[in-house]
Short mmCIF file of C-alpha atoms in Angstrom, two decimals:
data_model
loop_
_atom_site.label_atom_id
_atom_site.label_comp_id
_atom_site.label_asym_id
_atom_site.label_seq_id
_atom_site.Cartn_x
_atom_site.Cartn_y
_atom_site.Cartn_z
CA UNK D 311 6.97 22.79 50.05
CA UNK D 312 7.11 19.33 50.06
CA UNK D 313 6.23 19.27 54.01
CA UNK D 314 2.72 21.68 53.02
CA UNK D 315 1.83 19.55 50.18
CA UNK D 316 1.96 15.94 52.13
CA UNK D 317 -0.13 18.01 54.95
CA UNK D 318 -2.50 18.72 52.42
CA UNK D 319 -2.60 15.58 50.70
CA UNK D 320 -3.33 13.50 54.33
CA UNK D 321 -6.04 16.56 55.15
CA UNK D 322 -8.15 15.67 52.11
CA UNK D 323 -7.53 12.08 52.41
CA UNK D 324 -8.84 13.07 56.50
CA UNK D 325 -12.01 14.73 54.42
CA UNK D 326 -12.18 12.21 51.88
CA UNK D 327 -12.46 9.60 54.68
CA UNK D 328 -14.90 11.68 56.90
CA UNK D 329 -17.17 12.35 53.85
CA UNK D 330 -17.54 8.73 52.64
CA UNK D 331 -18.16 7.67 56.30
CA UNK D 332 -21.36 10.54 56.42
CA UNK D 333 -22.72 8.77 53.04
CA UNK D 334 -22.71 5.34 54.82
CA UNK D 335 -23.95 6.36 57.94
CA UNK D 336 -26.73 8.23 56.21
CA UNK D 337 -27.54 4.42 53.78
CA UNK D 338 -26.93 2.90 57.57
CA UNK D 339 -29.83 4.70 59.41
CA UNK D 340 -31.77 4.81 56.08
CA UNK D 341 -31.88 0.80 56.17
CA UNK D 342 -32.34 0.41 59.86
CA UNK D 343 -35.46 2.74 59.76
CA UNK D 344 -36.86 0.82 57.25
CA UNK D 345 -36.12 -2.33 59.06
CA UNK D 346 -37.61 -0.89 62.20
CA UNK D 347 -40.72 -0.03 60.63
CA UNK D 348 -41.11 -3.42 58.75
CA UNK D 349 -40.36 -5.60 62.13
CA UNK D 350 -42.89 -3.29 64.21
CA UNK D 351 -45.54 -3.52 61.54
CA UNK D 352 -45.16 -7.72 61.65
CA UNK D 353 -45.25 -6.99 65.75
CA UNK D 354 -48.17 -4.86 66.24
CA UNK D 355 -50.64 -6.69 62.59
CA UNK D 356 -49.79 -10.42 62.99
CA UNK D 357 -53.19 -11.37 64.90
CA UNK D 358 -55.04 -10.35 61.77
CA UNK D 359 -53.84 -14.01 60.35
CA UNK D 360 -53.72 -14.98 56.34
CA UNK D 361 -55.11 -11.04 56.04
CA UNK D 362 -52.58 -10.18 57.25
CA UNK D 363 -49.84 -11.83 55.31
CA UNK D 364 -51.77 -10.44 52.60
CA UNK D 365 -51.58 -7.11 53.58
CA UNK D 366 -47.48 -7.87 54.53
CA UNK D 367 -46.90 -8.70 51.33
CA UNK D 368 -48.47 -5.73 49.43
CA UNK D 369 -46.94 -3.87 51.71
CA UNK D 370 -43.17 -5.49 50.88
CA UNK D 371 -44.34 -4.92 47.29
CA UNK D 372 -45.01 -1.03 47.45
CA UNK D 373 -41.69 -0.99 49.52
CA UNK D 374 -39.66 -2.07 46.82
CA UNK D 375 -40.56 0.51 44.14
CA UNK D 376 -39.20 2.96 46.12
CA UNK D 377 -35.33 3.51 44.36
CA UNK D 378 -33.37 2.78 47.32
CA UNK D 379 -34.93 -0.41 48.36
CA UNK D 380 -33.93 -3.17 46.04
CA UNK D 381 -34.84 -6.62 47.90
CA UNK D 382 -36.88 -7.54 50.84
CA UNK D 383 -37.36 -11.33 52.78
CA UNK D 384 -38.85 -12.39 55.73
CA UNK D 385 -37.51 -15.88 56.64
CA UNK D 386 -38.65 -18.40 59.70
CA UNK D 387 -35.30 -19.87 62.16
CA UNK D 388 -35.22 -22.60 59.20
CA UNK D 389 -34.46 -20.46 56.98
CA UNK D 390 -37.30 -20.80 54.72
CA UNK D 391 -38.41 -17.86 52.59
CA UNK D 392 -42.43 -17.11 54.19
CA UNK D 393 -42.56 -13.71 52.08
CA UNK D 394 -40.17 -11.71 49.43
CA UNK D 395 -40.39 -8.89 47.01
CA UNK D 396 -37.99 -6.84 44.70
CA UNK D 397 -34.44 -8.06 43.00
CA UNK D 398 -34.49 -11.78 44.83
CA UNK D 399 -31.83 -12.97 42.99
CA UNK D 400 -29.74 -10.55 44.66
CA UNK D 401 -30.02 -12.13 48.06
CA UNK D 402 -29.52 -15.99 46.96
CA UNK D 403 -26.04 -15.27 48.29
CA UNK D 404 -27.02 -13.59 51.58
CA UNK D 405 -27.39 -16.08 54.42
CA UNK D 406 -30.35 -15.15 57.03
CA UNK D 407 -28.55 -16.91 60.08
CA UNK D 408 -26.19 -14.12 60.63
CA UNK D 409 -27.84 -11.00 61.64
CA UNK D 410 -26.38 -7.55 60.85
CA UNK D 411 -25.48 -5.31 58.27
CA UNK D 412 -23.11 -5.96 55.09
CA UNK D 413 -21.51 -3.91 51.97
CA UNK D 414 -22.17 -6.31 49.47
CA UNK D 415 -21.73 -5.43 45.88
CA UNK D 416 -25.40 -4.89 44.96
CA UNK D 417 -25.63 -3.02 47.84
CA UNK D 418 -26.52 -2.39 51.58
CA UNK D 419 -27.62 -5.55 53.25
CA UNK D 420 -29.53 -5.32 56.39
CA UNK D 421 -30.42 -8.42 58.25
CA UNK D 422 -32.09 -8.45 61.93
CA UNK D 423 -33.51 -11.29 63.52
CA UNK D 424 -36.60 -11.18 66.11
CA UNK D 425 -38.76 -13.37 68.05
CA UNK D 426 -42.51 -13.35 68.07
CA UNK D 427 -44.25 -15.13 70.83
CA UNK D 428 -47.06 -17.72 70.47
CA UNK D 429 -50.48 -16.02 69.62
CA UNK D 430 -53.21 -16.93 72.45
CA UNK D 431 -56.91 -16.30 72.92
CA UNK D 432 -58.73 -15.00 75.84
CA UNK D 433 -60.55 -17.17 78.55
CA UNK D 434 -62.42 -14.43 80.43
CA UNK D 435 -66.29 -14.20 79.32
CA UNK D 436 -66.95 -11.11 76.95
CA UNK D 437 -69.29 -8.07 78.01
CA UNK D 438 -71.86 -9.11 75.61
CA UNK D 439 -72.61 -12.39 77.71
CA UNK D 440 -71.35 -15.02 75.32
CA UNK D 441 -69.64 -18.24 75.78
CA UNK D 442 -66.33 -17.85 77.82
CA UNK D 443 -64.01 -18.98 74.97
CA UNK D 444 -65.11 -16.04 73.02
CA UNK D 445 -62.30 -12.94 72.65
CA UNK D 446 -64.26 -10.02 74.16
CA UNK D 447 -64.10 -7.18 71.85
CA UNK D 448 -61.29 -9.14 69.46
CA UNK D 449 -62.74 -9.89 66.36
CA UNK D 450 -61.97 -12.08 63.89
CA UNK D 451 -62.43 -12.54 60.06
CA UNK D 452 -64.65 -15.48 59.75
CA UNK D 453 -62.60 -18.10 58.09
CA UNK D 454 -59.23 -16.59 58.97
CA UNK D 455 -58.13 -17.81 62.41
CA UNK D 456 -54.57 -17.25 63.75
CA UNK D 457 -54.01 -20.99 62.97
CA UNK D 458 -54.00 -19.70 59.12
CA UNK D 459 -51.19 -17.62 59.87
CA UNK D 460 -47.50 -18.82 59.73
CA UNK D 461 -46.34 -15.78 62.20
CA UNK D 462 -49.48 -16.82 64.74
CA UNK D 463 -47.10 -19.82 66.75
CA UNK D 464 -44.13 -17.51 66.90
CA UNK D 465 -40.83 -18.22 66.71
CA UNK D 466 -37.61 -16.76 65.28
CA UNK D 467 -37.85 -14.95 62.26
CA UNK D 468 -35.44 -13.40 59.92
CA UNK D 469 -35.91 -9.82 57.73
CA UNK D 470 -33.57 -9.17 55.31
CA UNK D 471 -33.24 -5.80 53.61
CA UNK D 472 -31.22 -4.68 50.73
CA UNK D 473 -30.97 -1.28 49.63
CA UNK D 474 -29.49 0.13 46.59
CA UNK D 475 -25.70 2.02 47.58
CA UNK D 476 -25.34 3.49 43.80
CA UNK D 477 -25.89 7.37 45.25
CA UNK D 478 -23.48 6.37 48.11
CA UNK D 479 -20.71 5.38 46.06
CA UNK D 480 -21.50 8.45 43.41
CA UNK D 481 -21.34 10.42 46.39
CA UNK D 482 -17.85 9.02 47.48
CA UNK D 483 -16.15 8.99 43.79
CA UNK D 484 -17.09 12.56 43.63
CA UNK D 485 -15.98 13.01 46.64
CA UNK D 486 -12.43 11.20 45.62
CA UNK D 487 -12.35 12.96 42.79
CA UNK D 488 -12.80 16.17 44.06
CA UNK D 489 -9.90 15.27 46.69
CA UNK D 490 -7.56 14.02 44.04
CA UNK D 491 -8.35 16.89 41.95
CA UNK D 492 -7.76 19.40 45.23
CA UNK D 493 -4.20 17.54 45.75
CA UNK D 494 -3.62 17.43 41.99
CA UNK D 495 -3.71 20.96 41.71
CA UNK D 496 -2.01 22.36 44.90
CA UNK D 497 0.95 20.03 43.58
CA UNK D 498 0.65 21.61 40.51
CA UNK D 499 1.15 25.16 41.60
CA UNK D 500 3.11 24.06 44.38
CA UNK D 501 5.28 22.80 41.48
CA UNK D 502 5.21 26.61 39.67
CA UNK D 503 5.60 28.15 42.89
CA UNK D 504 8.87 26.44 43.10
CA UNK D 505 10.21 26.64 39.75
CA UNK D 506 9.03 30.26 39.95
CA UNK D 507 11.11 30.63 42.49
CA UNK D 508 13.87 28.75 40.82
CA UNK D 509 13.47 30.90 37.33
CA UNK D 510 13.85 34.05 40.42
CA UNK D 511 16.92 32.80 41.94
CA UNK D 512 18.55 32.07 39.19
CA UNK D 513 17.87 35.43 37.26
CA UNK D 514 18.64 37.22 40.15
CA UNK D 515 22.00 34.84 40.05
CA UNK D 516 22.39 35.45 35.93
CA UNK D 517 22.25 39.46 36.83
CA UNK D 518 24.45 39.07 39.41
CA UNK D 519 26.74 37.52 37.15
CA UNK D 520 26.06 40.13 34.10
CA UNK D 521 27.37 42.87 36.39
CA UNK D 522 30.44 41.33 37.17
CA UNK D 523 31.53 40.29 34.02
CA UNK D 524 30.26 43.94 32.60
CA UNK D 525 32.46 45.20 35.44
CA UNK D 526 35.30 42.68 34.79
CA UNK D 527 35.01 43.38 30.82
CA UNK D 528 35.14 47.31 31.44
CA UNK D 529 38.26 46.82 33.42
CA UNK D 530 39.78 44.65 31.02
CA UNK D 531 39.31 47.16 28.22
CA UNK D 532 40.67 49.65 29.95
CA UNK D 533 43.45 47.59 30.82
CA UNK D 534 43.53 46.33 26.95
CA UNK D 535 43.80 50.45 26.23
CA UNK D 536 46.31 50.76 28.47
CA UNK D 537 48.46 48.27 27.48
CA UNK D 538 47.87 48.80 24.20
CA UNK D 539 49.09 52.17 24.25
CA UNK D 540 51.82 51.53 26.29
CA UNK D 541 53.34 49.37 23.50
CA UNK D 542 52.86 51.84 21.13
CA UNK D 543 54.45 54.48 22.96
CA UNK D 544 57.07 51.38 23.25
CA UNK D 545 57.24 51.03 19.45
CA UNK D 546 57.86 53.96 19.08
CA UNK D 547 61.18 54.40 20.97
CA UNK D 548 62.09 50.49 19.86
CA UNK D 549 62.17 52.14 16.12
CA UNK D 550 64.67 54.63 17.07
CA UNK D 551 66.94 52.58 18.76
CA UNK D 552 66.94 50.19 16.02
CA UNK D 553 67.52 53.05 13.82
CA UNK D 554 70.50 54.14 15.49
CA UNK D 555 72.19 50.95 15.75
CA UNK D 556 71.66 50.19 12.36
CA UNK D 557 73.24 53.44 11.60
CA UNK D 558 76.05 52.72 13.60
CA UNK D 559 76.61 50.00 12.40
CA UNK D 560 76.63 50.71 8.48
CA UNK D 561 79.02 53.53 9.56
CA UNK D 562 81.78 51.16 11.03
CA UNK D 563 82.39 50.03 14.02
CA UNK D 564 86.09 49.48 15.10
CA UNK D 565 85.79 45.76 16.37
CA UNK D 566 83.65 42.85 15.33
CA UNK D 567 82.16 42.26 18.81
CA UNK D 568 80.85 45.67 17.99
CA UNK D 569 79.43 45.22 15.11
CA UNK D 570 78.03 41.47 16.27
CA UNK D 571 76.56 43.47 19.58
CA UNK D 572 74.91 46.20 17.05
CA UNK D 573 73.24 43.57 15.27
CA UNK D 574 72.27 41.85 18.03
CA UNK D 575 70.43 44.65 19.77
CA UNK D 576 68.85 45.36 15.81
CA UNK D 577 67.56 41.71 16.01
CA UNK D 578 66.11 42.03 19.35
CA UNK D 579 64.40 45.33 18.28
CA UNK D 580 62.82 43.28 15.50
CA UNK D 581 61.38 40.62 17.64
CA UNK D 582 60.14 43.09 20.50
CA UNK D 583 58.72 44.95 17.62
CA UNK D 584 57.02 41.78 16.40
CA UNK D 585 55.74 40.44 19.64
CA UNK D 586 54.06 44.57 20.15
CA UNK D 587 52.96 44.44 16.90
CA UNK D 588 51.10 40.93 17.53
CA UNK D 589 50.00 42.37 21.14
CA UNK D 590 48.18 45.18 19.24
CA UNK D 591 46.53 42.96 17.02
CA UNK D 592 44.71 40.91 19.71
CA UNK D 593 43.81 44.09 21.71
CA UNK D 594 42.25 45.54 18.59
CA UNK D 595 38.79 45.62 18.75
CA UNK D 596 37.57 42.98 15.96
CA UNK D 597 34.26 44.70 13.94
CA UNK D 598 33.84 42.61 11.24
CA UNK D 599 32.31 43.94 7.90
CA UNK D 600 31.61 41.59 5.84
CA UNK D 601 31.84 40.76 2.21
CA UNK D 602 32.24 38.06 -0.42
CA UNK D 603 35.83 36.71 -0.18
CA UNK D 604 37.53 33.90 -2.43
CA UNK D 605 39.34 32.06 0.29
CA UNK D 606 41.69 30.68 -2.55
CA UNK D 607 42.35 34.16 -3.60
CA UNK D 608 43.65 34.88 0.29
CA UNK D 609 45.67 31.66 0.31
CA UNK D 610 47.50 32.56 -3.30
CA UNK D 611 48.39 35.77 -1.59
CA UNK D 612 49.51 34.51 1.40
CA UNK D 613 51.66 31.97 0.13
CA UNK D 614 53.77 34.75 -1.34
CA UNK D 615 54.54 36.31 1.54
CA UNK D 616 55.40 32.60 3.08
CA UNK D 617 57.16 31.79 0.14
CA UNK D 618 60.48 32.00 2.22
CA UNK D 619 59.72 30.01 5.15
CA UNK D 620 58.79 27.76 2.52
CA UNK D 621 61.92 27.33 0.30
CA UNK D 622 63.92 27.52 3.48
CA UNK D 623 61.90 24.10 4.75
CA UNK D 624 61.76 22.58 1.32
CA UNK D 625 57.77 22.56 2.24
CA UNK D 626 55.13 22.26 -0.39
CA UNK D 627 51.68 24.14 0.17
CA UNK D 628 48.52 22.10 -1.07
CA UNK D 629 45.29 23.50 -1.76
CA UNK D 630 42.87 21.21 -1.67
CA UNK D 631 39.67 22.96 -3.48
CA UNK D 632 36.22 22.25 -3.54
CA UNK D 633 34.10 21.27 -6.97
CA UNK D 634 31.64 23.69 -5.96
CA UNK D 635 32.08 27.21 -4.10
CA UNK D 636 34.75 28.74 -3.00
CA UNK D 637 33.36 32.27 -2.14
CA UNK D 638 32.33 32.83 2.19
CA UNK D 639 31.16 36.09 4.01
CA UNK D 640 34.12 37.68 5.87
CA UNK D 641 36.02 40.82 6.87
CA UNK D 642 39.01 40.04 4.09
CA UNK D 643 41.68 41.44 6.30
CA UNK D 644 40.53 39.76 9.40
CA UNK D 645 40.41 36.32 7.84
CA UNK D 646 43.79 37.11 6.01
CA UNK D 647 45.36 37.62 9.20
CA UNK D 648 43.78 34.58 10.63
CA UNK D 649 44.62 32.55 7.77
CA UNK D 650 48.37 34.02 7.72
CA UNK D 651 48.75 32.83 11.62
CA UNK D 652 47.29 29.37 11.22
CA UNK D 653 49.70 28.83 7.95
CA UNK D 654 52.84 30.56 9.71
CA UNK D 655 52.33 27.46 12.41
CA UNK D 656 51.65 25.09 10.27
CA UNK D 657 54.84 25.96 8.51
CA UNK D 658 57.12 26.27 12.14
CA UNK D 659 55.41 22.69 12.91
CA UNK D 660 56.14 20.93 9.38
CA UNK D 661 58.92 18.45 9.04
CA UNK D 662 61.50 19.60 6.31
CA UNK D 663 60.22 18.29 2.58
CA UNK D 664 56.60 17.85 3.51
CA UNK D 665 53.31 19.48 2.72
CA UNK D 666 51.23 21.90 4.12
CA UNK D 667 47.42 21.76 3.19
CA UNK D 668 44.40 24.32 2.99
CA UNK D 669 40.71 22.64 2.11
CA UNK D 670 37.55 24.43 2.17
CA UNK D 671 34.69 21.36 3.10
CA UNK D 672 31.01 22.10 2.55
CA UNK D 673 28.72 20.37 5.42
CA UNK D 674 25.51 18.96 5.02
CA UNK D 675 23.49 22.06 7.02
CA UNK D 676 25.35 24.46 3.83
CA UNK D 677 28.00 25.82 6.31
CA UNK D 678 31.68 25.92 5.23
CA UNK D 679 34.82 24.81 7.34
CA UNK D 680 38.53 25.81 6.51
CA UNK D 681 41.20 23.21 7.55
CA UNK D 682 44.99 23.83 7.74
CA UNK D 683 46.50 20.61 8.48
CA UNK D 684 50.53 19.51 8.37
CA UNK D 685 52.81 16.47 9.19
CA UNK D 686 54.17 17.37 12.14
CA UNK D 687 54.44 15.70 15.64
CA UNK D 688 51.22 17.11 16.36
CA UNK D 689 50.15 18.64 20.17
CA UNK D 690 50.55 16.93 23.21
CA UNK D 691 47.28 15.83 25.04
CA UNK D 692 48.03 17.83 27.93
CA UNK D 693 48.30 21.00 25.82
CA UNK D 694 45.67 21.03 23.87
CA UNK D 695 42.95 22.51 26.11
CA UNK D 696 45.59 25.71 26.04
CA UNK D 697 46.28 25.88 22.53
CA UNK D 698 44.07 28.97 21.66
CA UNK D 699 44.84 30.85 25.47
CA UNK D 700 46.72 34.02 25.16
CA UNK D 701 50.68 34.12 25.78
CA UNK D 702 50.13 29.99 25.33
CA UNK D 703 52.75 28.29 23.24
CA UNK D 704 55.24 25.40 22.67
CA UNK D 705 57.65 27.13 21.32
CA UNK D 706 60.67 28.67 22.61
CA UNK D 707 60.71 31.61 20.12
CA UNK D 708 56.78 31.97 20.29
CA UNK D 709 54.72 35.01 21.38
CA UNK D 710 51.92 32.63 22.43
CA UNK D 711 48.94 34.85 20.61
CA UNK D 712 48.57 33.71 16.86
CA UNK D 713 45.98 31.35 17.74
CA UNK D 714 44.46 33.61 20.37
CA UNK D 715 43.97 35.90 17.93
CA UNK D 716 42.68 33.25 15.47
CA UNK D 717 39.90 32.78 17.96
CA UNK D 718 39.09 36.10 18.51
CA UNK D 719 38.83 36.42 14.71
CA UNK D 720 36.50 33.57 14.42
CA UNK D 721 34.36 34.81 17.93
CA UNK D 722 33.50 38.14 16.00
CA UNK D 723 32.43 36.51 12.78
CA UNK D 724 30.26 33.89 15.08
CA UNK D 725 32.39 31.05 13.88
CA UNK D 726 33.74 28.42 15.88
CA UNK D 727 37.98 27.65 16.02
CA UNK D 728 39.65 24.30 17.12
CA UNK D 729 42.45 21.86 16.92
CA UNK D 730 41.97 18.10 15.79
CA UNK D 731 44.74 15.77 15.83
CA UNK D 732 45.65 14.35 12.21
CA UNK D 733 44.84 10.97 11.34
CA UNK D 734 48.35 10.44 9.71
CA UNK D 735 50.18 12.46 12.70
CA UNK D 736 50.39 16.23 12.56
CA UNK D 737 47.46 18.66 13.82
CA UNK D 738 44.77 20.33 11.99
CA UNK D 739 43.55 23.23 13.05
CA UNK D 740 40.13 24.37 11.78
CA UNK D 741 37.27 27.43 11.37
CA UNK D 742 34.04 26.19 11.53
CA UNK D 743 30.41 27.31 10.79
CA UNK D 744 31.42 29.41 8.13
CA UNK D 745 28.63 31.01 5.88
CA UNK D 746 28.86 30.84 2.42
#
C-alpha cells in the first residue's frame, strides 16, 4: 500500500509539474506575441518621425490597460528610457542589457533587443518632375522630418515587457492544491483500507480464538463433570470404608498395631474426603445471587468454627472495622466460603501468639476491598505468580485449591483477588472492587 501510494504521490507531483509548466508556457507565448507585435510596429511606422513616437506612445498607453500587461519600455544601447507606460517602478530593477525572459516577482519580464538601420532618403527624381532630392511618392509631414525622430539614425534598441503572472500562479496553487488534496485523500483511505483490513484480520483472528476456547471450555466442563462425579462416586465408597474401620476399631482389635493401622486408614479417609470435598467445590458452577451481607457478621461466624486452630496456635483474630459501612452485595455462602479459605491460611501461615487481621477499606471511586493479612514469613517471589493456580501450594499437607477457589469466587461476583506482601513481613491477601 505504501508502494501504490508513493506511485501516486510522484504521478500528481508528474501532473502538478506538467500543469504549472502549460500555465507558463501559455504567459511565455502571451508576452512574446506582444513583444513581436510591439518590435514590428516600431519596424514597419518609424519613418513617420516625432508622429510617430506620438502614435508609439499612445499606443504603449492603450497596451497597458489591458490586465495582463503591467509595464512597457523602449530603451536606446545606452540604456536610456526613449518611451514607457504602465507600473514603471516595477522595472527600476530590470536591467535592459540582458535580453530574454525572467520570473520576477511582479511578474513575467520580457526583454528583446533589435537593431534598426539608419533611415535614408531617395536620390532618384520623382514621377511628378521635381527636384531629384525629392522622395517620389514618400511624403512627409511638413515640419516632422526623420531628423525629429530618435528611432530615424538607428541603432540598438531595447523593449522591455512585463506582464502580470497573478492568474499563472492562481492557476498553479490550485493546481497544488488540488494535487495535495488528491494525495491527501488516497492516503487517507489508503490508511482505512488498511486498518480495515487490520480490524478484518484480527476479528477473523478474535473468532478464531472464540471457537477454540468455546471448544476448549466445553471440554473442560465435561471433563469438570466427569471428574466431579467420579469423586462423588469416590466419596461415597471412602464413607464406608471409614465406617467400617471405625467400627472395627471401637469393637477391639487384638493388637495395638491394629488398632494404630485402623486409625490410620480412618485418618486418611478424612483427608481424601477433604481434598474431594474441596475438588467439588471448585468444579461447582459459581451463580452468584446476590444480597446485602454484613461481612462482620460472616467473620463472627467464622471465627467459631476456627476457634480451634486458634487456641491450638495461641493466635488472636483482629477485626479491623470501618467507621462507616460494613454491609456489600454478595452470594453469603460463596463469600463465606471464600472468607473461611483465606482465614484457614492465614491461620496455617501465622507464627504461634500472633494476630490474624480482617479490614474492610472503602476507596475513593465507593468500591470496598477485604484484606486478610498475618505475620508470617510471607510468599516467596518466585511463587507468587502461582499462588491462586489450581493444585498450587507450599505446603506439604495442602490440597493446592483454597485460593483457586477464592478466585473463582471473586471472578463470578466481577471482583478482582490478589496477594500483596506485608509491610511488617507476612502476606495479605485481598478481594477487590467490591460493591457496597
Amino acid at each position: 500500500m505504501l508502494l501504490a501510494w508513493g506511485g501516486l504521490a510522484a504521478w500528481q507531483r508528474h501532473e502538478y509539474l506538467h500543469e504549472r509548466e502549460l500555465a507558463q508556457d501559455t504567459l511565455h507565448q502571451q508576452a512574446h506575441s506582444v513583444m513581436y507585435a510591439l518590435v514590428g510596429g516600431i519596424r514597419a511606422h518609424r519613418r513617420l518621425g516625432q508622429f510617430f513616437e506620438e502614435q508609439l506612445q499612445g499606443a504603449l498607453d492603450e497596451l497597458v490597460k489591458s490586465q495582463d500587461v503591467l509595464a512597457v519600455t523602449i530603451t536606446d544601447a545606452d540604456a536610456k528610457v526613449l518611451l514607457s507606460a504602465g507600473k514603471k517602478n516595477l522595472l527600476v530593477a530590470s536591467s535592459a542589457d540582458l535580453a530574454g525572459d525572467f520570473w520576477d516577482p511582479p511578474g513575467f519580464r520580457l526583454v528583446e533587443r533589435f537593431t534598426l538601420p539608419p533611415s535614408h532618403g531617395g536620390q532618384g527624381a520623382g514621377p511628378g518632375g521635381g527636384p531629384p532630392w525629392g522622395r517620389g511618392r514618400r511624403w512627409r509631414l511638413e515640419g516632422n522630418t526623420d531628423a525629429e525622430s530618435r528611432f530615424s539614425a538607428g541603432g540598438i534598441f531595447a523593449a522591455t515587457l512585463l506582464l502580470d503572472r497573478t492568474r499563472a500562479d492562481a492557476q498553479c496553487r490550485r493546481a497544488a492544491w488540488l494535487r495535495t488534496w488528491v494525495v491527501a485523500a488516497s492516503g487517507l483511505l489508503l490508511l482505512c483500507l488498511a486498518l480495515a483490513w487490520r480490524a478484518t484480520v484480527r476479528l477473523a483472528e478474535a473468532h478464531g480464538h472464540a471457537r477454540l476456547l468455546q471448544s476448549e471450555a466445553r471440554h473442560l466442563s465435561e471433563l469438570s463433570q466427569a471428574a466431579a462425579g467420579l469423586a462423588h462416586e469416590t466419596r461415597n465408597p471412602l464413607g464406608l470404608i471409614r465406617g467400617w474401620t471405625q467400627r472395627l476399631a471401637q469393637s477391639g482389635l487384638d493388637s495395638p498395631e491394629q488398632r494404630e493401622q485402623a486409625q490410620a486408614i480412618v485418618e486418611e479417609c478424612d483427608r481424601l474426603t477433604a481434598r474431594i470435598n474441596q475438588f467439588l467445590a471448585f468444579a461447582r458452577p459459581c451463580q452468584p445471587r446476590l444480597e446485602s451481607v454484613n461481612v462482620y457478621q460472616v467473620v463472627d461466624e467464622l471465627a467459631v468454627l476456627l476457634e480451634p486452630d486458634l487456641d491450638a496456635k495461641n493466635l488472636t483474630l483482629r477485626r479491623l472495622r470501618p467507621t462507616t459501612n460494613e454491609t456489600i452485595q454478595a452470594d453469603r455462602e460463596l463469600l463465606r466460603q471464600a472468607l473461611f479459605n483465606l482465614l484457614q491460611n492465614a491461620v496455617q501461615f501465622a507464627p504461634a501468639g500472633g494476630t490474624v487481621e480482617v479490614s474492610l477499606r472503602h476507596a475513593q471511586d465507593g468500591s470496598m476491598r477485604i484484606e486478610v493479612s498475618d505475620r508470617g514469613a510471607g510468599v516467596p517471589d518466585m511463587a507468587v505468580d502461582s499462588l491462586f493456580t489450581p493444585y498450587f501450594t507450599t505446603r506439604s499437607d495442602g490440597t493446592g485449591l483454597g485460593l483457586a477457589i477464592v478466585r473463582r469466587i471473586a471472578i463470578a461476583h466481577g471482583w478482582d483477588a490478589g496477594y500483596t506482601p506485608n509491610p511488617g513481613g507476612g502476606s495479605i491477601f485481598w478481594l477487590d472492587r467490591i460493591h457496597a
